[in-house]
Short mmCIF file of C-alpha atoms in Angstrom, two decimals:
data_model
loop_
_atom_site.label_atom_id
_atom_site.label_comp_id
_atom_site.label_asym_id
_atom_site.label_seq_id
_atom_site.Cartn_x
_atom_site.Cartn_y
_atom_site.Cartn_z
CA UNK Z 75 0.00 0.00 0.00
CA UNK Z 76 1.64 3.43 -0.77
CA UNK Z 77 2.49 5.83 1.77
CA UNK Z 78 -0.31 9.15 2.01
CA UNK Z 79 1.74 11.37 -0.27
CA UNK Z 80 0.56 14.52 1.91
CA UNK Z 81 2.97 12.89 4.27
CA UNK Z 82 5.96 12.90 1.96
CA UNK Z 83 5.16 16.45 0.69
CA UNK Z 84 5.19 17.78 4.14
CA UNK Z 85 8.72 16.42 4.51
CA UNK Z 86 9.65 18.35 1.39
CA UNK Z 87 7.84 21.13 1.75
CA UNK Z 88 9.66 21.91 5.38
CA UNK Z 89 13.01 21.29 3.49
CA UNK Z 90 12.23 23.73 0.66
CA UNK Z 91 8.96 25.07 0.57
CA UNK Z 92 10.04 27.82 -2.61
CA UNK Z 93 10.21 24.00 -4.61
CA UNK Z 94 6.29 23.10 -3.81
CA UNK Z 95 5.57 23.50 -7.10
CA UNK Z 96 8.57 22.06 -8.84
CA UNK Z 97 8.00 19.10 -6.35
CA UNK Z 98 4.84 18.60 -7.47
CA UNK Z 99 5.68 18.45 -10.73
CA UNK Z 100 8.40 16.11 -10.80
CA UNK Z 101 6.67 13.53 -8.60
CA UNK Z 102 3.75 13.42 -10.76
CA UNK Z 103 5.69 13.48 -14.11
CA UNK Z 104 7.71 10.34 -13.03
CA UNK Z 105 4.85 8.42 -11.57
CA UNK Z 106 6.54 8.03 -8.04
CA UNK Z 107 4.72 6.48 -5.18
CA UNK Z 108 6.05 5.81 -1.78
CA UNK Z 109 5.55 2.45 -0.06
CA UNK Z 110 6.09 1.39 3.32
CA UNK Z 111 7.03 -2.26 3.60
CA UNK Z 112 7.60 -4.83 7.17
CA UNK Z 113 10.61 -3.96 9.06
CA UNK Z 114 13.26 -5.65 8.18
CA UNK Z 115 17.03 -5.92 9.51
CA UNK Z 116 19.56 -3.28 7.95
CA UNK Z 117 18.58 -0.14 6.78
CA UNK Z 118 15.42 -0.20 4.32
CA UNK Z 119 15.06 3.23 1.78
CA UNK Z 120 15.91 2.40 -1.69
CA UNK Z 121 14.22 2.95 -5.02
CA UNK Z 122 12.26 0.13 -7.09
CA UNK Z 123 11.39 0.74 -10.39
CA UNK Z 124 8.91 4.37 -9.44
CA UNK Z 125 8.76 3.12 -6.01
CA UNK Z 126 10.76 4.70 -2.84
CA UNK Z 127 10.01 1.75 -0.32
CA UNK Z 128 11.16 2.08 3.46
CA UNK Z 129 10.13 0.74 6.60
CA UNK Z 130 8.92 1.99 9.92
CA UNK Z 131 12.26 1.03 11.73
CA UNK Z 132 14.27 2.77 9.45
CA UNK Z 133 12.01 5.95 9.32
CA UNK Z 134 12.64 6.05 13.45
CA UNK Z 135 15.95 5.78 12.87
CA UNK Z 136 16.37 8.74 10.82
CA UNK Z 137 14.39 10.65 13.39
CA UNK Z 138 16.67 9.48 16.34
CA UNK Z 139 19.71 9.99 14.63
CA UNK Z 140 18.34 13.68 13.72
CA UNK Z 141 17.93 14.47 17.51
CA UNK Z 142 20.87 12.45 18.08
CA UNK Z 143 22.73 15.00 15.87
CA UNK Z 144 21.64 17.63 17.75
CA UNK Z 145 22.98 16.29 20.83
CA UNK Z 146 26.54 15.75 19.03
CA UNK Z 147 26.45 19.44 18.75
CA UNK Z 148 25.27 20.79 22.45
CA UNK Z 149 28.43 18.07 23.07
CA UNK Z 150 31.13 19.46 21.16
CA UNK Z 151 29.84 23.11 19.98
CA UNK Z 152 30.22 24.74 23.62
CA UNK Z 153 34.39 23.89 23.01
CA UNK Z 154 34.28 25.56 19.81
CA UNK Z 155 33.03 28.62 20.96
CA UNK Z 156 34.84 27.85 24.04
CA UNK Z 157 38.07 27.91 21.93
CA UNK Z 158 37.13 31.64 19.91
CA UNK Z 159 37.22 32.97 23.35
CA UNK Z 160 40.54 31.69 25.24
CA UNK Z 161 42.34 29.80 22.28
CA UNK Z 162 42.41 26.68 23.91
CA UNK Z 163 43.45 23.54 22.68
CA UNK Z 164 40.35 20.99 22.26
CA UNK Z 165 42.19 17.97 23.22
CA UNK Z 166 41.22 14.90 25.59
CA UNK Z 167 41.89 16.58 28.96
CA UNK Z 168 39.82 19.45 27.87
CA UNK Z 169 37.01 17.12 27.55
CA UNK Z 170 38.12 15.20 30.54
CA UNK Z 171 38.00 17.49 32.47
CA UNK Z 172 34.79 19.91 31.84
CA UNK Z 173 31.74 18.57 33.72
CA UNK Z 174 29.13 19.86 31.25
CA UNK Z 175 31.19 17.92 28.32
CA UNK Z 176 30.63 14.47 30.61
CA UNK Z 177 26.69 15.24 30.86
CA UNK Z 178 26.16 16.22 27.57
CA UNK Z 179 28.55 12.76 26.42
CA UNK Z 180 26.42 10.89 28.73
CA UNK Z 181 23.36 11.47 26.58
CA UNK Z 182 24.70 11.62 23.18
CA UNK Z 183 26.23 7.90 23.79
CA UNK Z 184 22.70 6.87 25.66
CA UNK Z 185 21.13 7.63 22.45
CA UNK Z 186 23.85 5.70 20.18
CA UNK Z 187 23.51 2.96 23.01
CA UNK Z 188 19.92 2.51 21.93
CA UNK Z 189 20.39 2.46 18.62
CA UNK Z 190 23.27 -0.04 18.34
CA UNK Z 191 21.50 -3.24 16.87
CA UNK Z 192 19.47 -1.64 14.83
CA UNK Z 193 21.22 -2.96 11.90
CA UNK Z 194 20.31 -6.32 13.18
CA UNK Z 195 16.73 -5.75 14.29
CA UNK Z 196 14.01 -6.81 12.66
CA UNK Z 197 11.18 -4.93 14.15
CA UNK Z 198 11.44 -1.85 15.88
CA UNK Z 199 8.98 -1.41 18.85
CA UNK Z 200 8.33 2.41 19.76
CA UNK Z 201 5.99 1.70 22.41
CA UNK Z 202 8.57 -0.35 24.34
CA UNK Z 203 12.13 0.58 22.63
CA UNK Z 204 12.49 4.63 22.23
CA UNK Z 205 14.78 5.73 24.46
CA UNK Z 206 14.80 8.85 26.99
CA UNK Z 207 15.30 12.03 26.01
CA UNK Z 208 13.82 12.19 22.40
CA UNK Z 209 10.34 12.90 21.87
CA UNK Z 210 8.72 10.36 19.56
CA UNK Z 211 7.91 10.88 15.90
CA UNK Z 212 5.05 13.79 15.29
CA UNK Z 213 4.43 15.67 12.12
CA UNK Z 214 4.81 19.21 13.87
CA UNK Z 215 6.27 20.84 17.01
CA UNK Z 216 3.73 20.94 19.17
CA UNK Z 217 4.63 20.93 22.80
CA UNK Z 218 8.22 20.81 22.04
CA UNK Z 219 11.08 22.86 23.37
CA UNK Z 220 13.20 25.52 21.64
CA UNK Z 221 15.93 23.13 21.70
CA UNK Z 222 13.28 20.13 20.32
CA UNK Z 223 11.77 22.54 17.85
CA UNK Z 224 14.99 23.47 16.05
CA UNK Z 225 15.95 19.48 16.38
CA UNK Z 226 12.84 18.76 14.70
CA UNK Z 227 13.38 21.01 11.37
CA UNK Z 228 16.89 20.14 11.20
CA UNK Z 229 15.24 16.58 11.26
CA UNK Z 230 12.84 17.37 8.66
CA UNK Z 231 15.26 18.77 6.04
CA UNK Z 232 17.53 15.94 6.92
CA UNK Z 233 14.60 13.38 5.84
CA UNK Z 234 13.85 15.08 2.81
CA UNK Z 235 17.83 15.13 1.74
CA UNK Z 236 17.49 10.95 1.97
CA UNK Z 237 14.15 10.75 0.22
CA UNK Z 238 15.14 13.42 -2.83
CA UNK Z 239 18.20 11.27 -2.88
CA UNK Z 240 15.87 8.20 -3.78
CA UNK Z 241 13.88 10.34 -6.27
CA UNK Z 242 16.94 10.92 -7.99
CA UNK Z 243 17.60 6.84 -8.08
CA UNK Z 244 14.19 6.91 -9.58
CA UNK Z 245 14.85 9.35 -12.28
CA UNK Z 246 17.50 7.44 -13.42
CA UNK Z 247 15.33 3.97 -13.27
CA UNK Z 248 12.72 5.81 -15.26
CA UNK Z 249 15.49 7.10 -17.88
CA UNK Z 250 16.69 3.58 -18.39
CA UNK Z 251 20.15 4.77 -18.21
CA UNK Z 252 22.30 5.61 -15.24
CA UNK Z 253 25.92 6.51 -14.18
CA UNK Z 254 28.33 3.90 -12.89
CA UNK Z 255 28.40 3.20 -9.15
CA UNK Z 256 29.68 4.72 -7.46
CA UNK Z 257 29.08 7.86 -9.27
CA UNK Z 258 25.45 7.42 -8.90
CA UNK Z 259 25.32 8.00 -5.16
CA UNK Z 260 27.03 11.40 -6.22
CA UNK Z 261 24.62 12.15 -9.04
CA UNK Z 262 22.07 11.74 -6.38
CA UNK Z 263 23.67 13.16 -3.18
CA UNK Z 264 23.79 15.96 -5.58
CA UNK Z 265 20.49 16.15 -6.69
CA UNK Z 266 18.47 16.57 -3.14
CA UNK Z 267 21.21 18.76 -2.27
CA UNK Z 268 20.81 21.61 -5.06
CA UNK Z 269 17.18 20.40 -4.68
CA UNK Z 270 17.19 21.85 -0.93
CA UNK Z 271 19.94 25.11 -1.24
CA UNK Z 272 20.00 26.45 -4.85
CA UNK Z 273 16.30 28.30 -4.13
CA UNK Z 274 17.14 29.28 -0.22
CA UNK Z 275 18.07 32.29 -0.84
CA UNK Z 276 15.04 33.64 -3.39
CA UNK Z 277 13.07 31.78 -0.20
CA UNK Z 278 14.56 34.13 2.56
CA UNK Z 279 14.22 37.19 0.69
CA UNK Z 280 10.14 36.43 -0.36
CA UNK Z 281 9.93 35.60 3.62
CA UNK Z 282 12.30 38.76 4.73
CA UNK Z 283 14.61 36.26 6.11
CA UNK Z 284 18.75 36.40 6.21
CA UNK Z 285 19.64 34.62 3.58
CA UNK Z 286 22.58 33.31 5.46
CA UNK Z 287 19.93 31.81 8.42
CA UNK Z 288 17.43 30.39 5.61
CA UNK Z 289 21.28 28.85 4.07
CA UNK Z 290 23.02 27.49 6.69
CA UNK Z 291 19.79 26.10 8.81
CA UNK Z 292 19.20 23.94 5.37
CA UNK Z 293 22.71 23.49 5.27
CA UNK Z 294 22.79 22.10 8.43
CA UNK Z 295 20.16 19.80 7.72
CA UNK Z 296 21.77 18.67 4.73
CA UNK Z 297 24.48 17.96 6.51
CA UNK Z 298 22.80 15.76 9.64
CA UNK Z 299 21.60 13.41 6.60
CA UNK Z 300 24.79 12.72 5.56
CA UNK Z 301 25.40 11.74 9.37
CA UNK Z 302 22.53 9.49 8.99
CA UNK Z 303 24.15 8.01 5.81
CA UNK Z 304 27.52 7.82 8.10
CA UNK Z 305 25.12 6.04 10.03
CA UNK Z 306 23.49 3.60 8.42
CA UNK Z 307 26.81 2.32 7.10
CA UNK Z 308 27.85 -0.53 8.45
CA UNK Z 309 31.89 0.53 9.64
CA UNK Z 310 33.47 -1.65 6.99
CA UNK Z 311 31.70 0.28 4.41
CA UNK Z 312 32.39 3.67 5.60
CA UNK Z 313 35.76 3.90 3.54
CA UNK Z 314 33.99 3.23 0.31
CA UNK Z 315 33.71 0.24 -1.96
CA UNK Z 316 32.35 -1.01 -5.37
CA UNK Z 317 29.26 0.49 -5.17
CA UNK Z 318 29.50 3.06 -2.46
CA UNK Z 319 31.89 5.97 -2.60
CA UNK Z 320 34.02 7.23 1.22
CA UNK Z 321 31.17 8.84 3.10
CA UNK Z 322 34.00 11.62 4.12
CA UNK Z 323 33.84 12.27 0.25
CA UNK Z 324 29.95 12.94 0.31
CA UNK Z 325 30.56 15.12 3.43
CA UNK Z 326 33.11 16.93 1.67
CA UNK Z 327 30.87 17.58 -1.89
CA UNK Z 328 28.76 19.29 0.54
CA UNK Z 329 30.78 21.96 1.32
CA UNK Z 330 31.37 24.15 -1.95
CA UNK Z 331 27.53 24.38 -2.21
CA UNK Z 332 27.59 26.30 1.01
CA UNK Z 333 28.18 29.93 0.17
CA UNK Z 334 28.59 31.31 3.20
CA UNK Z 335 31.68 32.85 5.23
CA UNK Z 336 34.10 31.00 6.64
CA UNK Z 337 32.66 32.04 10.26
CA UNK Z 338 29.06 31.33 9.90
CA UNK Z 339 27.51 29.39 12.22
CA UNK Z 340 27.14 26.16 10.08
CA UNK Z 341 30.89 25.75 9.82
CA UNK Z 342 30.84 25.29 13.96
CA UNK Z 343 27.89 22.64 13.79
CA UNK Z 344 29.19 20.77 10.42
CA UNK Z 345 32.68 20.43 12.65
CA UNK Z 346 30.52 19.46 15.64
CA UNK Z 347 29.07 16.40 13.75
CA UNK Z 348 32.57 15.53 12.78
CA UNK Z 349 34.01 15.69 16.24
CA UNK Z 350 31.51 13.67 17.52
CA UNK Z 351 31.91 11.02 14.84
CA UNK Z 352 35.86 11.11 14.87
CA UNK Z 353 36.10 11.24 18.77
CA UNK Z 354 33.64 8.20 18.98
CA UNK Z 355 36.16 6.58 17.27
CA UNK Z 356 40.00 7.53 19.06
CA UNK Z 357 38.74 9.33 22.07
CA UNK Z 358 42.66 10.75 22.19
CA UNK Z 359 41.89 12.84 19.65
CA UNK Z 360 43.23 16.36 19.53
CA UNK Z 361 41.21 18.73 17.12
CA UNK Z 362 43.06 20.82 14.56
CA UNK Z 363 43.73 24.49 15.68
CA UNK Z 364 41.36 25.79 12.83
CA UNK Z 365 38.13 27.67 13.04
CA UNK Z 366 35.09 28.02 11.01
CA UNK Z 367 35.76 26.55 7.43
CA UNK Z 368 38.89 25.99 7.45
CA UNK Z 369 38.23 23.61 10.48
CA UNK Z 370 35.47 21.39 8.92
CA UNK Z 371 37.33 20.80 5.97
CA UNK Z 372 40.55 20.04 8.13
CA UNK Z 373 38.14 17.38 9.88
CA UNK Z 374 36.96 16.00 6.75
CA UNK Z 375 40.53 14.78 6.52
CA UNK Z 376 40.86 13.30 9.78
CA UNK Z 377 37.89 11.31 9.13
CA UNK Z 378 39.07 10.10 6.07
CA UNK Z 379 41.83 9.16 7.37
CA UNK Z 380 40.02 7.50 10.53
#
């Protein structure tokens, strides 16, 4: 049975709502439907034919590891700003030994505690299974929290990023004719990201918004789904292979699409994702004495080389 396609244009809409139209439009002219199918182990959001099919599991996974994004950057953000101000080094003793770094890591790893066999579950129970300190699934922000709210439409746009990346694998099913892999993950990473940035600006002026806020709060989201893609990777896969390419390399092609200065805000939570994801692995780690751009790219690297 497909999935209410109100649903999925609400999830786009939030990401880009300038692109209603255009949305619209494409969707219909390819024929795409949207199918939820039984949970199933591993990570289920791939394109058949003109179908997108996921599963209920994976769709709470997304949302967890939206919120669970968030967290990574209340955990490392405060030392970046921290750093502006005194020029310290963010190293292991700083993190050692600031108290609000050991609450804040206390939660972030809760939340990747509860989420660690999910790519060996089957079914995913939300009534018995969701785990403290993220509100469950709703389609607005009702009741929630400054800090919940602005989780929740980083979420969105980060959900939208994952299912225009699918549309794009539909396109090219339609087309009959497609790049090699892993080129076509590009092709596609590319797609929902120009899909989500290359109107922001147009957006913020129509709305008498920065352009810079309107950019880097999509930007951001952009960038928590490519944590989510870090995510669903199983470890061994993260360096690339035959059919996937590094996911520090889809990080990276984020980054020129980003037109903003070097000390935006976005910089400091794209390098807050990284920390989080290079620290979880060598907890030793001592963060390059960068700021602002030339930080996240520096990180990039360190990943990669992770």
């Amino acid at each position: 049975m497909a999935a209410p396609i109100e649903v999925i244009d609400l999830i786009i809409d939030a990401a880009a709502p300038e692109k209603a139209d255009a949305w619209r439009r494409l969707r219909d002219g390819l024929s795409i439907s949207f199918h939820p199918v039984e949970d199933r182990k591993g990570v289920t959001m791939h394109a058949r034919g003109r179908r997108v099919e996921f599963d209920a599991k994976t769709m709470a996974w997304i949302w967890l590891l939206g919120f669970t994004a968030w967290h990574a950057f209340r955990l490392h953000g405060p030392h970046l700003f921290w750093r502006v101000l005194t020029g310290r080094q963010i190293d292991a003793a700083l993190r050692s030994n600031d108290g609000g770094y050991a609450a804040a890591e206390g939660d972030y790893e809760a939340l990747l505690y509860a989420m660690r066999d999910f790519h060996a579950l089957q079914v995913f129970d939300l009534s018995d299974d969701w785990p403290a300190g993220v509100p469950q699934p709703q389609k607005d922000k009702a009741g929630f929290d400054i800090e919940q709210q602005a989780a929740f439409d980083l979420t969105m746009i980060a959900t939208a990023y994952v299912l225009l990346h699918e549309v794009k694998h539909v396109e090219f099913n339609a087309a009959g004719s497609r790049p090699t892999r892993p080129e076509e993950e590009f092709a596609c990473d590319a797609f929902a990201r120009h899909f989500i940035l290359d109107d922001a600006a147009d957006y913020a002026a129509e709305a008498s918004s920065a352009a810079d806020d309107v950019i880097g709060k999509r930007a951001a989201g952009i960038a928590i789904g490519i944590y989510i893609l870090y995510a669903f990777t199983p470890s061994g896969g993260r360096a690339g292979s035959a059919e996937y390419p590094p996911v520090a390399e889809r990080i990276e092609a984020l980054f020129p699409d980003v037109r903003l200065a070097d000390d935006h805000w976005f910089w400091d939570f794209a390098a807050s994702l990284l920390i989080a994801l290079i620290v979880s692995q060598d907890r030793s780690a001592t963060i390059p004495e960068l700021d602002g751009a030339p930080l996240a790219h520096a990180l990039v690297q360190m990943l990669r080389g992770s």
